[in-house]
XYZ file of C-alpha atoms in Angstrom:
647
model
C 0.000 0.000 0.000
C 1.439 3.443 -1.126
C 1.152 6.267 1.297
C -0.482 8.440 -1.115
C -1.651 6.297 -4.206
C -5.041 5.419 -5.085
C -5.891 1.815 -3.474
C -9.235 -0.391 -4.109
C -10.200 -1.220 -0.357
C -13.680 -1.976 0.379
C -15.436 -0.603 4.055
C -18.043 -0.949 5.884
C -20.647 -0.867 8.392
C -19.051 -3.647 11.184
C -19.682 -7.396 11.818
C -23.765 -7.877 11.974
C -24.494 -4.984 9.963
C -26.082 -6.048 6.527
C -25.432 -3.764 3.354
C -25.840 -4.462 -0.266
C -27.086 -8.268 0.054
C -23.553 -9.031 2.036
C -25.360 -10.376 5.334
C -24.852 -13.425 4.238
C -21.377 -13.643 3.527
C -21.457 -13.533 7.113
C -22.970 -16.609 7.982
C -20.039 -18.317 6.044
C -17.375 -17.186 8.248
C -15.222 -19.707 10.215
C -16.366 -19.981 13.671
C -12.738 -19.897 15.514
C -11.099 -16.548 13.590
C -8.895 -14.548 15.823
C -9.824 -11.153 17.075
C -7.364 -9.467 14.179
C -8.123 -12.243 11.249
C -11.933 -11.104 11.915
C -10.952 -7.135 11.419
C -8.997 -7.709 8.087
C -12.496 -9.938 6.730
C -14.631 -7.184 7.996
C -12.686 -4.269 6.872
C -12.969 -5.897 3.387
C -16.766 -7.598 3.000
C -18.820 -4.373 2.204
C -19.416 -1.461 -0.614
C -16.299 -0.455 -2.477
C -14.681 2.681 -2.476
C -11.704 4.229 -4.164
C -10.145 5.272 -0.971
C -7.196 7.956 -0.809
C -4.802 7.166 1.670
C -3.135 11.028 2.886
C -2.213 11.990 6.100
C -4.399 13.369 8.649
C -3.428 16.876 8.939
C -6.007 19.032 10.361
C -3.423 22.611 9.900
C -4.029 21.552 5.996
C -7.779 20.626 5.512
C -10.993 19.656 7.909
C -11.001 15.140 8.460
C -14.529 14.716 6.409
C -13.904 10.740 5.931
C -15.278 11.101 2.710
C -12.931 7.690 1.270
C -9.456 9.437 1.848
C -7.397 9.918 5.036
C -5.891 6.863 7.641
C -7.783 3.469 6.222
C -7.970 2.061 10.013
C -6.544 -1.051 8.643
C -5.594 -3.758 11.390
C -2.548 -3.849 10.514
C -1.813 -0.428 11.266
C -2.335 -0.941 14.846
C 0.319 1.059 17.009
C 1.734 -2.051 19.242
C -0.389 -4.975 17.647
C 1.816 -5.142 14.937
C 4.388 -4.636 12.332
C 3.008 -1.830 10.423
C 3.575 1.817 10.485
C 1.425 2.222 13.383
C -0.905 5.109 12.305
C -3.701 4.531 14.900
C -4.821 2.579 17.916
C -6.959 0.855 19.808
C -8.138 0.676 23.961
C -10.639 -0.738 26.511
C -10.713 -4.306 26.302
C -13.664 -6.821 27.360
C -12.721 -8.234 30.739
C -12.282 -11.779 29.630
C -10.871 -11.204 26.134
C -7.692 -11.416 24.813
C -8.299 -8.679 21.990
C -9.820 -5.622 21.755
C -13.542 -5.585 21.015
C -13.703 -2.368 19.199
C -13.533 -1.728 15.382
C -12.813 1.180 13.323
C -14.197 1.282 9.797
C -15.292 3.932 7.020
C -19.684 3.638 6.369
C -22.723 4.710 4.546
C -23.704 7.961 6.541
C -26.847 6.365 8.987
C -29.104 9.138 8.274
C -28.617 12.203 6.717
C -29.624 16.003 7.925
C -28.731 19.805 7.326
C -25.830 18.979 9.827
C -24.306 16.008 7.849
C -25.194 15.117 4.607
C -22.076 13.607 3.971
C -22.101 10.029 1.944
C -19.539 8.544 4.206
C -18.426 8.768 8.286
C -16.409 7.034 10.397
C -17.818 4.097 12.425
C -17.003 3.059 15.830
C -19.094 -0.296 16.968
C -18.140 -1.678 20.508
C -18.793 -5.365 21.105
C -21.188 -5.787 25.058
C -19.444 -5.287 27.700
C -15.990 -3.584 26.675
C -14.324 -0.820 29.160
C -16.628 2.675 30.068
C -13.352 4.079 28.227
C -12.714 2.265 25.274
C -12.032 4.205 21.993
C -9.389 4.720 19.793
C -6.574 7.399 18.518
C -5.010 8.164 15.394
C -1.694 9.808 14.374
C -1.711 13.495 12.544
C 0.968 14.401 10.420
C 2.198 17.722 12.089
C 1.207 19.098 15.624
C -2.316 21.002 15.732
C -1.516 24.871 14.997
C -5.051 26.617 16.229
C -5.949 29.590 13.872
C -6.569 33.221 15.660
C -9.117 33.095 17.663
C -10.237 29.494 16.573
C -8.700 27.686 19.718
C -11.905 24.603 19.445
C -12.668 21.594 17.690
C -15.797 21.018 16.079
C -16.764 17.257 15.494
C -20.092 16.076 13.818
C -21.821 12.830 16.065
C -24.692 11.130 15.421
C -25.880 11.245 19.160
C -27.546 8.080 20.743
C -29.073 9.675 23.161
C -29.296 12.844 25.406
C -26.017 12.807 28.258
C -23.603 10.858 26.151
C -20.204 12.198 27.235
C -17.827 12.533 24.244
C -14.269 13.091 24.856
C -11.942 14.337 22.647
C -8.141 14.234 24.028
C -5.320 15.653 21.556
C -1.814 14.032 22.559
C 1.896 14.143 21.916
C 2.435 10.807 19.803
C 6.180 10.388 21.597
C 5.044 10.897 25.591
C 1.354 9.893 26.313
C 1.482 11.746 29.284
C 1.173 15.277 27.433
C -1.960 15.592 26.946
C -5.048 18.048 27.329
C -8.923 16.932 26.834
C -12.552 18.094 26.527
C -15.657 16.719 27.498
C -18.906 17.500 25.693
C -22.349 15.467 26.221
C -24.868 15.464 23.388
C -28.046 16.382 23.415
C -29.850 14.888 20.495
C -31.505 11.390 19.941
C -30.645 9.023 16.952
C -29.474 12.680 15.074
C -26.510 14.160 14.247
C -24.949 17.104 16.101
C -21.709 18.984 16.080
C -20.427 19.283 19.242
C -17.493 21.849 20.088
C -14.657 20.735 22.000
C -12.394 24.071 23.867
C -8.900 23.927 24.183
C -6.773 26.442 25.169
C -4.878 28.744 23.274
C -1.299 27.347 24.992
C -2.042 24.167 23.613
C -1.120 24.824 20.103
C 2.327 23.050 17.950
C 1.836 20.682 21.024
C 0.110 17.896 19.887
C 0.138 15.314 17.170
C -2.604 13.111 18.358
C -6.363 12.669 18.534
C -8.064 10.475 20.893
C -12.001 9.593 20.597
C -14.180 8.195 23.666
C -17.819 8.562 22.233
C -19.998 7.473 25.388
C -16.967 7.719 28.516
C -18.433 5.946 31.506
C -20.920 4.136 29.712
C -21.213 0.438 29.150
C -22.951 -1.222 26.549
C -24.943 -4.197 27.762
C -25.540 -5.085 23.167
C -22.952 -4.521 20.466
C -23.373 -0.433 19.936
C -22.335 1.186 16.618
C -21.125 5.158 17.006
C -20.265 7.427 13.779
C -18.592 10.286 14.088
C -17.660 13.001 10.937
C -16.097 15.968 9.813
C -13.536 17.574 12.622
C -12.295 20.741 11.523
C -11.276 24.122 13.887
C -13.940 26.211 15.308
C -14.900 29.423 17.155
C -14.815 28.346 21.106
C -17.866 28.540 23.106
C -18.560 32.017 24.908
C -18.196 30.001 28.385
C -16.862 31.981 31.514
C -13.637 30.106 32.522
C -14.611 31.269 36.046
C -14.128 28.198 38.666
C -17.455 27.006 39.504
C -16.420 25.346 42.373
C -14.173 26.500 45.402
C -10.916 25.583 46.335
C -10.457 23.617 49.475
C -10.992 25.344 52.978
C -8.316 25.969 54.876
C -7.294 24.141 58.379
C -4.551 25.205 60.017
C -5.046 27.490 63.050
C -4.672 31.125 62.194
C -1.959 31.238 65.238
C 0.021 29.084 62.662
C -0.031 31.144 59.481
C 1.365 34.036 57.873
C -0.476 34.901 54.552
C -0.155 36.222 51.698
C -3.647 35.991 50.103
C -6.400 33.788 51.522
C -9.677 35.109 52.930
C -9.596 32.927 55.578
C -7.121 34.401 57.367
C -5.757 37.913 57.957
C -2.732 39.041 55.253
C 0.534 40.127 56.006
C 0.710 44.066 56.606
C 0.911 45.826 53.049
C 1.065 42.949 50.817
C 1.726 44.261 46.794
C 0.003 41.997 44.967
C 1.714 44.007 41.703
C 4.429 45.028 42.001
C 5.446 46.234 38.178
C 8.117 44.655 36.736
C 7.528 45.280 33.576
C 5.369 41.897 32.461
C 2.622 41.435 30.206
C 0.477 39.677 32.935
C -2.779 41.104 33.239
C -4.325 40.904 36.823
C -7.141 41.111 38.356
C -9.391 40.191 41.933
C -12.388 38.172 41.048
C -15.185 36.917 43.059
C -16.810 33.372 42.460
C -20.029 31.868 43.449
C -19.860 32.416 47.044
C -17.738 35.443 46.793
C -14.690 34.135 47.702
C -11.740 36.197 46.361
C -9.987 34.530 43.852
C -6.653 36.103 42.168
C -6.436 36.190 38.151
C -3.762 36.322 35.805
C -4.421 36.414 32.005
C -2.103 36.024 29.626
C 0.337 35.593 31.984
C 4.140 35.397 31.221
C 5.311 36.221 34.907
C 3.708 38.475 37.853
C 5.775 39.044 41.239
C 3.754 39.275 44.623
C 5.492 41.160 47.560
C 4.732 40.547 51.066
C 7.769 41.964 52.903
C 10.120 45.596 52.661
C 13.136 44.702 50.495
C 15.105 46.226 53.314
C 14.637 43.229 55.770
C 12.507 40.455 54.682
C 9.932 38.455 56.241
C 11.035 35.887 58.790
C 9.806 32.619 58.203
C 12.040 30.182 59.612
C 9.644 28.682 62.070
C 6.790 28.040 59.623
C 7.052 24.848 57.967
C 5.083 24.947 54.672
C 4.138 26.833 51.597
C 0.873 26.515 50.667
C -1.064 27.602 47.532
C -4.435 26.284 45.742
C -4.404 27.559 41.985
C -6.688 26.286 38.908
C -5.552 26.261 35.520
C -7.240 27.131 32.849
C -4.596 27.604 29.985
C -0.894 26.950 31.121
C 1.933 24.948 29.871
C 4.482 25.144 32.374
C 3.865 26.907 35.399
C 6.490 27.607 38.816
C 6.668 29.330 41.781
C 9.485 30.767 42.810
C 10.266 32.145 46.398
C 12.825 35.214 46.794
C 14.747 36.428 49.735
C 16.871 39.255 49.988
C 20.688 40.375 50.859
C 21.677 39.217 49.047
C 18.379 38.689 45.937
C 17.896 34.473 45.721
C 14.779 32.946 44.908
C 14.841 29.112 44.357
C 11.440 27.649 42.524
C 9.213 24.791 42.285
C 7.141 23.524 39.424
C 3.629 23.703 39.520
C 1.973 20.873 37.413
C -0.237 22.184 34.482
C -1.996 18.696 33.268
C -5.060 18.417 35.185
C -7.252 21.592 33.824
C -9.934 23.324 35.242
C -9.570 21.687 38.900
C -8.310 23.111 41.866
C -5.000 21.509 42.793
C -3.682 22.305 46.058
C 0.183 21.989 47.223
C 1.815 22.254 50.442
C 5.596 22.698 49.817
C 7.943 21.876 52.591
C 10.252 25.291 52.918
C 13.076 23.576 53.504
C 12.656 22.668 49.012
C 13.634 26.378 48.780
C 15.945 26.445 51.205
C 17.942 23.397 51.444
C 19.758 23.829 48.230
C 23.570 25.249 47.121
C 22.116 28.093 46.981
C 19.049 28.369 48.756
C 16.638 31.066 49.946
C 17.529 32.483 53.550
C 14.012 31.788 55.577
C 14.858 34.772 58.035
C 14.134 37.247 55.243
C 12.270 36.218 52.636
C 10.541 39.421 51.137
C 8.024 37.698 47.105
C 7.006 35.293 45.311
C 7.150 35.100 41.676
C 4.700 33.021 39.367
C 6.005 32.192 35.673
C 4.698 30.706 32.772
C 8.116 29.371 30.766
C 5.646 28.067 27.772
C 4.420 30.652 24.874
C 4.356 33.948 26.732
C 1.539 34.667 23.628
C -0.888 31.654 24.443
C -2.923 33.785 27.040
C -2.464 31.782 29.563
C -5.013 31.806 32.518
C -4.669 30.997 35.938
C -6.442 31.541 39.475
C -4.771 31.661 43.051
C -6.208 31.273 46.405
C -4.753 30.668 49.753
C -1.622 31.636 49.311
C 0.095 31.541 52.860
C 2.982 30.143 55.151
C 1.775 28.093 57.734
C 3.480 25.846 60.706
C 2.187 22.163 60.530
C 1.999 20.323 63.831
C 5.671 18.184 64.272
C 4.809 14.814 64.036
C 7.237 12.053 65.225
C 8.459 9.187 63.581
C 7.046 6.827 65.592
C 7.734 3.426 63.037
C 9.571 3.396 59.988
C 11.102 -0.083 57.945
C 13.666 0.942 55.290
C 14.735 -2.257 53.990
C 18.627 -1.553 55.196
C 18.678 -5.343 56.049
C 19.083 -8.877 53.888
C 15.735 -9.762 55.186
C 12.311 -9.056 55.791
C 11.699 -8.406 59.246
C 9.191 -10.521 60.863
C 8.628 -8.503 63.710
C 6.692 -6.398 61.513
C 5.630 -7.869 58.382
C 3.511 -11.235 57.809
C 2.888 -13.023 54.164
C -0.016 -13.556 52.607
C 0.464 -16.427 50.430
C -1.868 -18.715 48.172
C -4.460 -17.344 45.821
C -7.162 -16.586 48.528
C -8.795 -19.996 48.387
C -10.852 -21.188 50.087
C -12.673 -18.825 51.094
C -11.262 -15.351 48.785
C -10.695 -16.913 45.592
C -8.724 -14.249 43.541
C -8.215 -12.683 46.776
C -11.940 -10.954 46.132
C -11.623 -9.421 42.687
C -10.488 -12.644 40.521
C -7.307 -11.572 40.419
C -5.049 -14.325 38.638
C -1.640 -14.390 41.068
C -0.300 -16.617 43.612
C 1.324 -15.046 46.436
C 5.087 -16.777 47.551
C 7.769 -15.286 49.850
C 9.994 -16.074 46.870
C 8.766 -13.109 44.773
C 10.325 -10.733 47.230
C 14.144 -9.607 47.901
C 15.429 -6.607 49.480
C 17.919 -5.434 47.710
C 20.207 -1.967 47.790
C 17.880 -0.629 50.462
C 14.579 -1.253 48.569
C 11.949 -4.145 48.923
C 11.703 -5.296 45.293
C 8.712 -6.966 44.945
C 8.396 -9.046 41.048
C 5.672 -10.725 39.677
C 6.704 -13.496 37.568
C 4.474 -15.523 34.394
C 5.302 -19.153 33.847
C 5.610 -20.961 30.859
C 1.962 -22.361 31.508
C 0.481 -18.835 32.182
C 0.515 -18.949 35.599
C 1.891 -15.652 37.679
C 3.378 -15.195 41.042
C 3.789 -12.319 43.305
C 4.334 -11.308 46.694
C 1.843 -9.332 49.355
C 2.740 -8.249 52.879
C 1.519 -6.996 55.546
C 1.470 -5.767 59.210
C -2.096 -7.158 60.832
C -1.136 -7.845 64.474
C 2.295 -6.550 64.709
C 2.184 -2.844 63.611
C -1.204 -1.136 63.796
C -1.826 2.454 63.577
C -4.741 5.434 64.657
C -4.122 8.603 62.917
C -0.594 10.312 61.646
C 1.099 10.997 58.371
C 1.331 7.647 57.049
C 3.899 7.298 54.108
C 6.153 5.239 51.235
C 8.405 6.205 48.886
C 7.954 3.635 45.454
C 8.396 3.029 42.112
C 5.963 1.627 39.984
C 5.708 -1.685 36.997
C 4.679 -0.850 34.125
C 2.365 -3.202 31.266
C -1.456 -3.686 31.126
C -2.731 -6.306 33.843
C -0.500 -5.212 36.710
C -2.137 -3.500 40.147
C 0.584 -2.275 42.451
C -1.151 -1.092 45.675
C -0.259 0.286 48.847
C -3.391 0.561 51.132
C -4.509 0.144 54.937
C -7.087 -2.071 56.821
C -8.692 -1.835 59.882
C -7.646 -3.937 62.179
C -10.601 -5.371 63.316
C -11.723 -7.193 60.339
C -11.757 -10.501 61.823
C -14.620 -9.326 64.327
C -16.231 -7.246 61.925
C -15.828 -7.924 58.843
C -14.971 -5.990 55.257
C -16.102 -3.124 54.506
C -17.569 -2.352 57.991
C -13.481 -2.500 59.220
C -12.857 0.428 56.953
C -10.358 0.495 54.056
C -7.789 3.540 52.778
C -5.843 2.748 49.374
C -3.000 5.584 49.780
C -2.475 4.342 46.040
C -3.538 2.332 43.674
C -2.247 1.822 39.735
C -3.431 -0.442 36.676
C -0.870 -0.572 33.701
C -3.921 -0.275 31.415
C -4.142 3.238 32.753
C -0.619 4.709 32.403
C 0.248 8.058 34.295
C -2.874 7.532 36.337
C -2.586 6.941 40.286
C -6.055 5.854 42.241
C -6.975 6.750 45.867
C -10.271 5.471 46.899
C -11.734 4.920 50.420
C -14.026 1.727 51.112
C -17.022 1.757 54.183
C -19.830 0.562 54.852
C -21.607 3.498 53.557
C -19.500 3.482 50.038
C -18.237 0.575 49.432
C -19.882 -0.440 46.073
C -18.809 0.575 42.953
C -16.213 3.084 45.469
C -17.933 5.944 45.594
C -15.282 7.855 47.651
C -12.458 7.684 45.028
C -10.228 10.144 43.276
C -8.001 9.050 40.126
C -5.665 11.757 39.202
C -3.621 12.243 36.113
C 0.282 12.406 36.563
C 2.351 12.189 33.502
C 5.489 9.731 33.287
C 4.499 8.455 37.287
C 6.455 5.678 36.105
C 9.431 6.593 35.496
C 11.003 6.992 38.913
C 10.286 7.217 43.182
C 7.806 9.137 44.469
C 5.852 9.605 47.982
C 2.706 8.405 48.686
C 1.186 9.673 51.652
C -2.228 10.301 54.060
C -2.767 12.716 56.753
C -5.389 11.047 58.999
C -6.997 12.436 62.122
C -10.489 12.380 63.752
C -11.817 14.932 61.133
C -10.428 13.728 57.870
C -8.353 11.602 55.771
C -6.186 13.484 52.914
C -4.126 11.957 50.672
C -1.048 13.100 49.289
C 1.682 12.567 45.606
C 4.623 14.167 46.633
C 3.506 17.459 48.195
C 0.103 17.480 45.344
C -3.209 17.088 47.940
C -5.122 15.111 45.271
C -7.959 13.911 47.388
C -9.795 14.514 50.859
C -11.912 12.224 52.784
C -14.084 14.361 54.843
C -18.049 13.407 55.977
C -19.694 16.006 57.329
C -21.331 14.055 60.107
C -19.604 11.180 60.921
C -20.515 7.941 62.020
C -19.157 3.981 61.611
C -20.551 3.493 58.719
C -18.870 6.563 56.612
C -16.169 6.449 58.704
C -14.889 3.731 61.116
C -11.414 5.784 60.830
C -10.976 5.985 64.531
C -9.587 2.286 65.081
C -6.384 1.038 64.005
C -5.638 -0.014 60.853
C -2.568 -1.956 59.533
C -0.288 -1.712 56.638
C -0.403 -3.480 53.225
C 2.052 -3.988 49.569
C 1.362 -6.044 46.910
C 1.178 -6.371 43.375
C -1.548 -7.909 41.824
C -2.435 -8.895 38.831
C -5.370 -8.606 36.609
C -8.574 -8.516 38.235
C -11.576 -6.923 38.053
C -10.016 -3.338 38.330
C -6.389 -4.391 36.868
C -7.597 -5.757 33.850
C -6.727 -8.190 31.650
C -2.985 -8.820 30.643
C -1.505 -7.357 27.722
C -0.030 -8.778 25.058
C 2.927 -6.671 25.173
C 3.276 -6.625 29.237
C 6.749 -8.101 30.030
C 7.515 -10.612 32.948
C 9.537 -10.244 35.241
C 7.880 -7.059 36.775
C 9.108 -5.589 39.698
C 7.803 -3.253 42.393
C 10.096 -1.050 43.979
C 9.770 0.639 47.775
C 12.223 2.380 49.032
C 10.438 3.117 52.611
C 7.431 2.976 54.345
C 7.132 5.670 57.558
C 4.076 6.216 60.369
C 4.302 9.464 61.843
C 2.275 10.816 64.752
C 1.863 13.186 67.390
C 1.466 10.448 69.892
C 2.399 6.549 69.471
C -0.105 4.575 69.551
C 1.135 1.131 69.115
């Protein structure tokens, strides 16, 4: 096949879909094809086209799929096979080897003044496949958004009313770039062209277009989508105003100096512009409940001062920075703090991926100051915020609580490092077997065997590795501290590297340790972190009750590009009133019933510690093909502390 020649292909509407008198060609078909044999057959049984195969390149011309474009063959499957790799494929039937979702050009279902186009793109799921499945393909140069055009219009012909289309435009060479849009129809059995916002800073980024047409839906029968004509577009007059607040504040106002937080009284004659000369434009804006909220628009940098240049603020005996922002448009954002006598500032990045969320960090001081050449925390005097991306893209963020506070100093009251050759017993038990009798698959039918032999410590880490057999069985190791080490409350930590591959579930969570009396989910469970290599860059917490326990209603997944690729701190901060959990110094979830009681939260009983890595499983997923064995999970440390022991 040429890349640009004129090729006879023939397409169609997808397996049980008559056309032209070809149903029964169907009925001829061998009964044991494989998952990819089947696509080639299907691609090929219906109406003939001449088909132009060009690149996608949405900077040159609008995708119509009228016969030209990216054919969707099978054996242009990124990772299924040898081809160029021009498109892909995701969210897999639980109990199937292969994907059960197919890509294919068709007749145009029903024509209207929206589309009257002869030919769309198809999308038919097979029952039962992932709420996420869908499919990418590959453009031939990054997206450049005209002037003022900073959307993407796509034509669907809607199912129903609610059905949440996402459209997600990617870097092809690091999945975990990324920005997406969700936009739910509103039409029945009719086409509509839905408009997809991005924002301007995310043009000559990305190279990729991902397609989810019904995201957290199942289909309980085979369900053909069609989709048409995606071309740039005028955004939507929306307000990018948050429409939710940020988190309140809890520290005692005794404990905090601040900068900008209504909450709490500021520092004497803050300058929240100082003018040095930047583009930023800045503004105070109320939300909702008329909470302040500070704005910066097309912001390339914009200095806050909060202290005389002459002497500095002293701020040696707080502990933290702390700052809740929401992006709206930003590529790469940091904070930098400045002291003076001499002038150093030392920053930290802010991540930019998750948009149009309020993320919330509380940065130890001592990241600014223990460095060659840190900040001096006896006279720290402004902040600075940057945006190092296009200082053009009109990039918008909002700020809230902005403040130094003093956190209560907990004490290490148990740590295990893994210094020694062994495991120690004092603290850790195995689990071994596969859960039998009475948990087969340990609850979820998860397919491992846990053995002490999948374990080693090693260079100061616990490695644990999950191993496949040459008869398709896996092994893997789980520990934990039931009856030895117990713990109520604290800062409750571990420092890890995660596997990589579809199928595996690394997973460091907490018990209570009362489940023997009473029983699970009434003992209360807390999963500091989760992961599932069919999700990559994605870490899980969830918390399991009584109350919540089905279908985890008290969850938060959040998006953290490359996660894999080295150590990084896991963490909860659990008291009487709340449970918040912690990536690095990123709050990405709290736990926090208003009234409180044992069935939302049985929180104030011990709980003990556990690691493992599972695999597959109802939330882990199936294996993938192209998931290597051995795997290995890495922890460097796990550490408890707390104001008072209480073990």
């Amino acid at each position: 096949m040429t890349q640009k020649g004129l090729i006879n292909l023939t397409f169609g509407l997808l397996m049980g879909v008559p056309l032209f008198g070809s149903f029964h060609l169907l009925n001829e078909l061998p009964h044991d094809l494989n998952q990819n044999t089947l696509d080639t057959l299907v691609e090929k049984l219906f109406f003939p086209c001449e088909f132009e195969e060009i690149p996608l390149d949405l900077n040159q011309q609008a995708i119509d799929f009228e016969c030209r474009g990216n054919p969707f063959l099978t054996e242009d499957l990124v990772g299924e096979s040898i081809g160029k790799g021009s498109w892909g494929r995701f969210g897999r039937k639980h109990d199937s080897p292969s994907n059960y979702i197919q890509v294919a050009y068709a007749q145009n279902p029903k024509t209207s003044p929206i589309n009257h186009s002869s030919t769309v793109l198809s999308i038919t799921e097979q029952p039962h496949v992932e709420s996420w499945a869908g499919f990418f393909f590959d453009l031939n140069s990054k997206i450049d958004f005209p002037k003022d055009m900073n959307a993407i219009s796509l034509d669907v012909f809607s199912k129903k009313p609610g059905q949440k289309v996402l459209l997600k435009l990617e870097d092809s060479t690091n999945g975990g770039l990324f920005s997406e849009s969700q936009v739910f129809t509103t039409e029945t059995n009719s086409w509509e062209k839905l408009i997809h916002d991005f924002p301007p800073s995310d043009t000559h980024r990305f190279d990729r277009m991902t397609l989810i047409l019904d995201l957290g839906n199942v289909n309980e029968t085979q369900t053909t989508y069609y989709i048409d004509n995606i071309a740039f577009s005028t955004p939507n007059q929306v307000s990018d105003l948050p429409k939710i607040q940020p988190p309140t504040p809890q520290n005692p106002t005794a404990n905090v100096f601040s900068v900008f937080s209504d909450p709490y009284p500021s520092i004497p004659k803050v300058n929240l512009y100082p003018q040095w000369g930047q583009q930023t434009e800045h503004s105070i804006v109320r939300d909702s409940l008329a909470n302040s909220l500070l704005k910066y628009f097309k912001l390339d940098y914009q200095g806050i001062e909060f202290a005389p240049i002459n002497q500095g603020l002293d701020v040696s005996q707080m502990t933290h920075l702390h700052i809740d922002y929401y992006v709206v448009s930003a590529v790469n954002l940091r904070l930098s703090l400045i002291s003076t006598q001499p002038t150093t500032e030392v920053s930290y990045p802010l991540p930019t991926h998750q948009k149009k969320r309020w993320i919330s960090m509380d940065i130890p001081l001592d990241r600014f100051s223990d460095t060659s050449n840190g900040v001096d925390l006896t006279k720290v005097f402004q902040f600075k915020i940057e945006e190092l991306g296009d200082p053009h893209s009109g990039s918008i963020i909002y700020l809230d609580n902005l403040y130094f506070y003093r956190a209560n100093q907990l004490e290490l009251v148990w740590s295990d490092e893994f210094e020694d050759d062994e495991i120690n017993l004092n603290d850790w038990t195995f689990e071994l077997g596969n859960g039998c009798p009475h948990l087969c698959g340990w609850g979820n039918q998860e397919l491992q065997h846990y053995t002490e032999e999948n374990h080693r410590l090693q260079d100061g880490f616990l490695i644990i590795e999950a191993k496949k057999s040459d008869q398709n069985a896996y092994t893997s190791t789980r520990i934990k501290t039931e009856g030895k080490r117990e713990f109520t409350y604290g800062r409750i930590e571990a420092r890890i590297k995660l596997p990589r591959g579809e199928g595996l579930w690394p997973a460091f969570w907490l018990l209570g340790a009362n489940i023997k009396e009473v029983g699970w989910p009434a003992c209360g469970e807390i999963d500091i972190m989760e992961y599932v290599g069919k999700q990559p860059g994605m870490i899980h917490n969830a918390i399991h009750t009584t109350s919540s326990y089905f279908t985890t209603q008290n969850k938060q997944s959040t998006m953290i590009p490359n996660v894999e690729e080295g150590f990084h701190v896991y963490a909860i901060n659990w008291t009487s009133d709340a449970i918040e959990f912690y990536f690095d110094d990123q709050m990405t979830y709290r736990y926090a019933p208003e009234v409180k009681n044992e069935k939302n939260y049985p929180f104030d009983n011990p709980q003990f510690l556990l690691l493992n890595l599972a695999i597959g499983g109802n939330f882990g997923g199936p294996v993938g093909d192209l998931t290597q064995f051995p795997q290995q999970y890495m922890i460097d440390y796990v550490r408890v502390y707390s104001p008072n022991k209480t073990f």
